[in-house]
C-alpha cells in the first residue's frame, strides 16, 4: 500500500485532501456533532401584544412656518409666484357722514356744556387693600382627569408540560392571549439537547405517535431559538389549537422529534 501511494502520490495527495474535507463537513456540517456539546441559552420576556388603539397617522391641517417655507421653495422651482406674508392693520371704516350745515329756518343747536361731576364721597370709596365684588378671588375647580384605557390582560389559554421522545426535554408550554385574537406560544423553564436544524411545530399528531407522523399535518412556528431558556413564538391568527394541540421540537434534517408537549 505504501509503495503504491509512493508511485501515485501526485493524485493520491489531492484525493486525500478531498476525502478529509468531506469527512470534516459530515462531522461538523451535516451531523453538527459540536452542537451536542454546547447550549444556546435564551431568556425572552413576556411577548408584546399589539392590540389597542393605533395612532391615526393624520397630521394636523395647520400650516407651520417650515411647511410654508417648503411650499415657497417648491413654487419658486416651478416659476410660480411665492406666497409672501403681509402684516397690515385693518383700515378704519368711516362712520355715516353728518352735515354740519344747518337747514334753512332751523337754528344750529348750541353746544352742550359739559356736566359738572359731583365730587366723590371719600366714605364711598373702598379702602386700600379691601377686595371689591369685582375683584373677589374665585376658587379654581380642579380639572377632571380623563380615565386611562385599561391595558389588555394577558391570560393563559392552554398549557402543557414537555416530555422526552428521542432526547431529554423538560419545561412548560403556554398559550398566551389577550382576547384580541393574537396569541403566543411561550416556553418556560425549557431545556432539551442541542442539535442541528431544530424547529418548533404545532402538530395534529398525539404526543405518543410515531416520529414520522409529526410532520404529516403541522404548522411550523420557526426555528428553535435556543435549547435552554424562556422564548416566545407567535401563533397564526385563527389557528385551531384543538386540532394542532401538540408542541413538538422537531429535527428537520434527520426527521427526529426531540420532545413534545400536549396543550390542554
XYZ file of C-alpha atoms in Angstrom:
264
model
C 0.000 0.000 0.000
C 2.776 2.379 0.878
C 4.640 1.578 -2.306
C 1.501 2.167 -4.327
C 0.988 5.573 -2.674
C 4.609 6.466 -3.375
C 4.149 5.582 -7.014
C 0.860 7.507 -7.379
C 1.391 10.344 -4.887
C 0.639 13.008 -7.480
C -3.078 12.281 -7.443
C -3.265 10.370 -4.132
C -2.414 13.519 -2.172
C -5.246 15.666 -3.647
C -7.667 12.763 -3.219
C -6.725 12.504 0.445
C -7.316 16.219 0.956
C -10.742 15.934 -0.652
C -11.697 12.945 1.491
C -10.579 14.760 4.628
C -12.677 17.775 3.673
C -15.747 15.632 3.030
C -15.297 13.900 6.366
C -14.987 17.216 8.200
C -18.148 18.506 6.514
C -20.078 15.379 7.505
C -18.941 15.639 11.106
C -19.247 19.392 11.677
C -21.617 20.450 8.907
C -24.234 17.812 8.231
C -24.319 15.954 11.533
C -23.168 19.028 13.522
C -21.803 16.966 16.385
C -20.382 20.098 18.011
C -23.900 21.287 18.841
C -24.381 18.392 21.245
C -21.639 19.808 23.466
C -22.859 23.424 23.671
C -26.053 25.152 24.797
C -27.850 28.041 23.130
C -29.452 29.892 26.046
C -32.210 32.491 25.635
C -34.225 34.491 28.167
C -37.068 36.358 26.482
C -39.549 38.490 28.421
C -43.291 38.095 28.061
C -44.474 38.720 24.496
C -45.714 42.151 23.408
C -49.314 42.260 22.200
C -50.063 44.871 19.542
C -53.814 45.102 20.215
C -55.196 48.536 21.166
C -55.970 51.905 19.591
C -53.470 52.667 16.898
C -52.474 56.261 16.024
C -54.474 57.718 13.168
C -51.403 58.968 11.337
C -53.316 62.017 10.068
C -51.320 65.195 10.506
C -52.844 68.483 11.536
C -54.149 70.856 8.864
C -52.292 73.748 10.495
C -49.628 75.140 8.193
C -46.405 75.675 10.071
C -43.599 78.044 9.182
C -41.490 75.160 7.866
C -44.358 73.998 5.656
C -44.841 77.489 4.230
C -41.123 77.766 3.535
C -41.144 74.411 1.758
C -44.170 75.487 -0.330
C -42.417 78.708 -1.346
C -39.299 76.807 -2.409
C -41.378 74.359 -4.442
C -43.309 77.150 -6.182
C -40.080 79.046 -6.864
C -38.700 75.990 -8.630
C -41.860 75.784 -10.770
C -41.776 79.509 -11.639
C -44.942 80.274 -9.674
C -45.276 83.426 -7.548
C -44.206 82.857 -3.994
C -46.539 83.332 -1.075
C -45.500 86.338 0.974
C -46.684 87.112 4.449
C -48.386 90.513 4.785
C -48.913 92.101 8.172
C -51.028 95.251 7.626
C -53.554 96.693 10.071
C -57.211 96.678 9.135
C -58.328 100.036 7.640
C -60.701 102.097 9.767
C -64.218 102.132 8.360
C -65.687 105.665 8.144
C -68.915 106.252 10.014
C -72.049 107.813 8.488
C -71.363 111.326 7.276
C -73.214 114.098 9.103
C -73.712 117.514 7.597
C -72.652 120.493 9.678
C -74.663 122.953 7.544
C -77.973 123.893 9.254
C -81.117 123.632 7.246
C -82.857 126.863 6.250
C -85.056 128.213 9.052
C -83.507 125.944 11.652
C -81.090 127.400 14.108
C -77.992 125.489 14.808
C -78.056 123.956 18.273
C -75.689 125.404 20.781
C -73.029 123.045 22.020
C -73.994 121.446 25.287
C -71.976 122.396 28.299
C -70.155 119.540 29.962
C -71.923 118.340 33.069
C -70.118 119.044 36.266
C -69.222 115.869 38.040
C -70.044 115.791 41.714
C -67.084 115.248 43.992
C -66.792 111.679 45.035
C -67.610 110.921 48.652
C -64.434 109.605 50.261
C -66.556 107.363 52.505
C -67.956 105.560 49.441
C -64.506 104.745 48.067
C -63.233 101.277 49.038
C -60.327 101.152 51.376
C -56.960 100.242 50.000
C -56.426 96.512 50.144
C -60.147 95.735 50.636
C -61.355 93.489 47.779
C -64.456 94.624 45.961
C -67.141 92.365 44.499
C -65.488 92.612 41.097
C -62.084 91.688 42.487
C -63.168 88.855 44.784
C -60.860 85.860 44.145
C -62.620 82.906 42.631
C -61.754 79.369 43.553
C -60.453 77.359 40.605
C -62.010 73.956 40.187
C -59.515 71.145 39.552
C -59.629 69.837 36.006
C -61.235 66.444 35.687
C -58.753 63.802 34.591
C -59.803 61.524 31.786
C -59.760 57.836 32.731
C -56.886 55.968 31.140
C -57.799 52.989 28.938
C -57.215 49.678 30.640
C -54.239 47.690 29.443
C -55.029 44.347 27.812
C -54.938 41.493 30.295
C -52.791 38.526 29.310
C -54.406 35.175 30.043
C -53.218 31.573 29.717
C -55.500 29.893 27.184
C -53.783 26.481 27.214
C -50.733 24.824 28.722
C -48.766 21.589 28.802
C -45.535 20.021 30.042
C -42.741 18.708 27.832
C -41.880 15.012 27.888
C -38.970 13.140 26.359
C -39.062 11.487 22.974
C -35.659 10.873 21.386
C -33.830 13.378 23.651
C -34.335 14.565 27.253
C -36.759 17.504 27.218
C -38.397 19.401 30.092
C -40.273 22.637 30.758
C -43.704 24.163 30.208
C -45.511 25.276 27.050
C -48.079 28.070 27.492
C -50.509 29.667 25.049
C -50.867 33.355 25.990
C -53.616 35.614 24.636
C -55.255 38.972 25.319
C -58.775 38.261 23.938
C -57.947 40.111 20.695
C -57.125 37.041 18.593
C -53.359 37.453 18.893
C -51.678 34.538 20.672
C -48.161 33.423 21.537
C -46.643 30.060 22.402
C -44.224 30.545 25.287
C -41.675 28.116 26.725
C -40.717 28.463 30.391
C -38.066 26.509 32.320
C -37.327 24.853 28.987
C -34.358 22.589 28.347
C -33.517 19.984 25.736
C -30.454 18.726 23.903
C -28.996 20.943 21.238
C -28.926 19.756 17.663
C -28.908 20.825 14.024
C -31.922 22.270 12.244
C -34.393 22.225 15.161
C -37.836 23.755 14.623
C -40.977 24.295 16.703
C -44.039 22.519 15.296
C -47.696 22.564 16.254
C -48.736 19.096 15.125
C -52.043 17.279 14.850
C -50.373 14.010 15.888
C -50.759 12.888 19.512
C -47.731 13.020 21.771
C -47.285 9.226 21.663
C -47.492 8.963 17.850
C -44.633 7.516 15.786
C -41.979 10.080 14.877
C -42.938 10.044 11.211
C -46.450 11.372 11.920
C -45.456 14.696 13.468
C -44.641 16.267 10.099
C -47.746 14.967 8.286
C -50.158 17.674 9.470
C -48.386 20.512 11.238
C -47.758 24.268 11.444
C -44.132 25.421 11.579
C -43.628 28.288 14.069
C -39.986 28.747 13.083
C -36.511 27.779 14.212
C -35.961 26.860 17.841
C -34.399 29.996 19.350
C -32.442 28.114 21.983
C -32.326 24.716 23.621
C -32.349 26.364 27.069
C -34.494 29.184 28.459
C -37.742 31.121 28.015
C -38.824 32.006 24.482
C -41.898 33.136 22.521
C -43.389 32.125 19.171
C -46.370 33.904 17.611
C -49.261 31.633 16.640
C -51.065 32.354 13.342
C -54.373 34.133 13.921
C -57.351 31.804 13.818
C -55.333 28.580 14.117
C -57.405 25.761 15.644
C -55.437 24.618 18.675
C -57.954 21.863 19.342
C -56.647 20.278 16.135
C -52.965 21.310 16.391
C -52.680 20.515 20.078
C -49.165 19.018 20.231
C -45.991 21.090 20.539
C -43.060 19.219 19.003
C -39.354 20.053 18.949
C -38.598 18.656 15.524
C -35.236 17.995 13.854
C -35.929 18.740 10.199
C -32.632 17.322 8.939
C -32.999 13.848 10.426
C -36.774 13.584 10.950
C -36.456 13.119 14.708
C -38.686 14.552 17.434
C -36.682 15.644 20.492
C -39.591 16.312 22.870
C -43.335 17.012 22.875
C -45.981 18.760 24.990
C -49.756 18.360 24.826
C -51.761 21.614 25.056
C -54.934 21.372 27.134
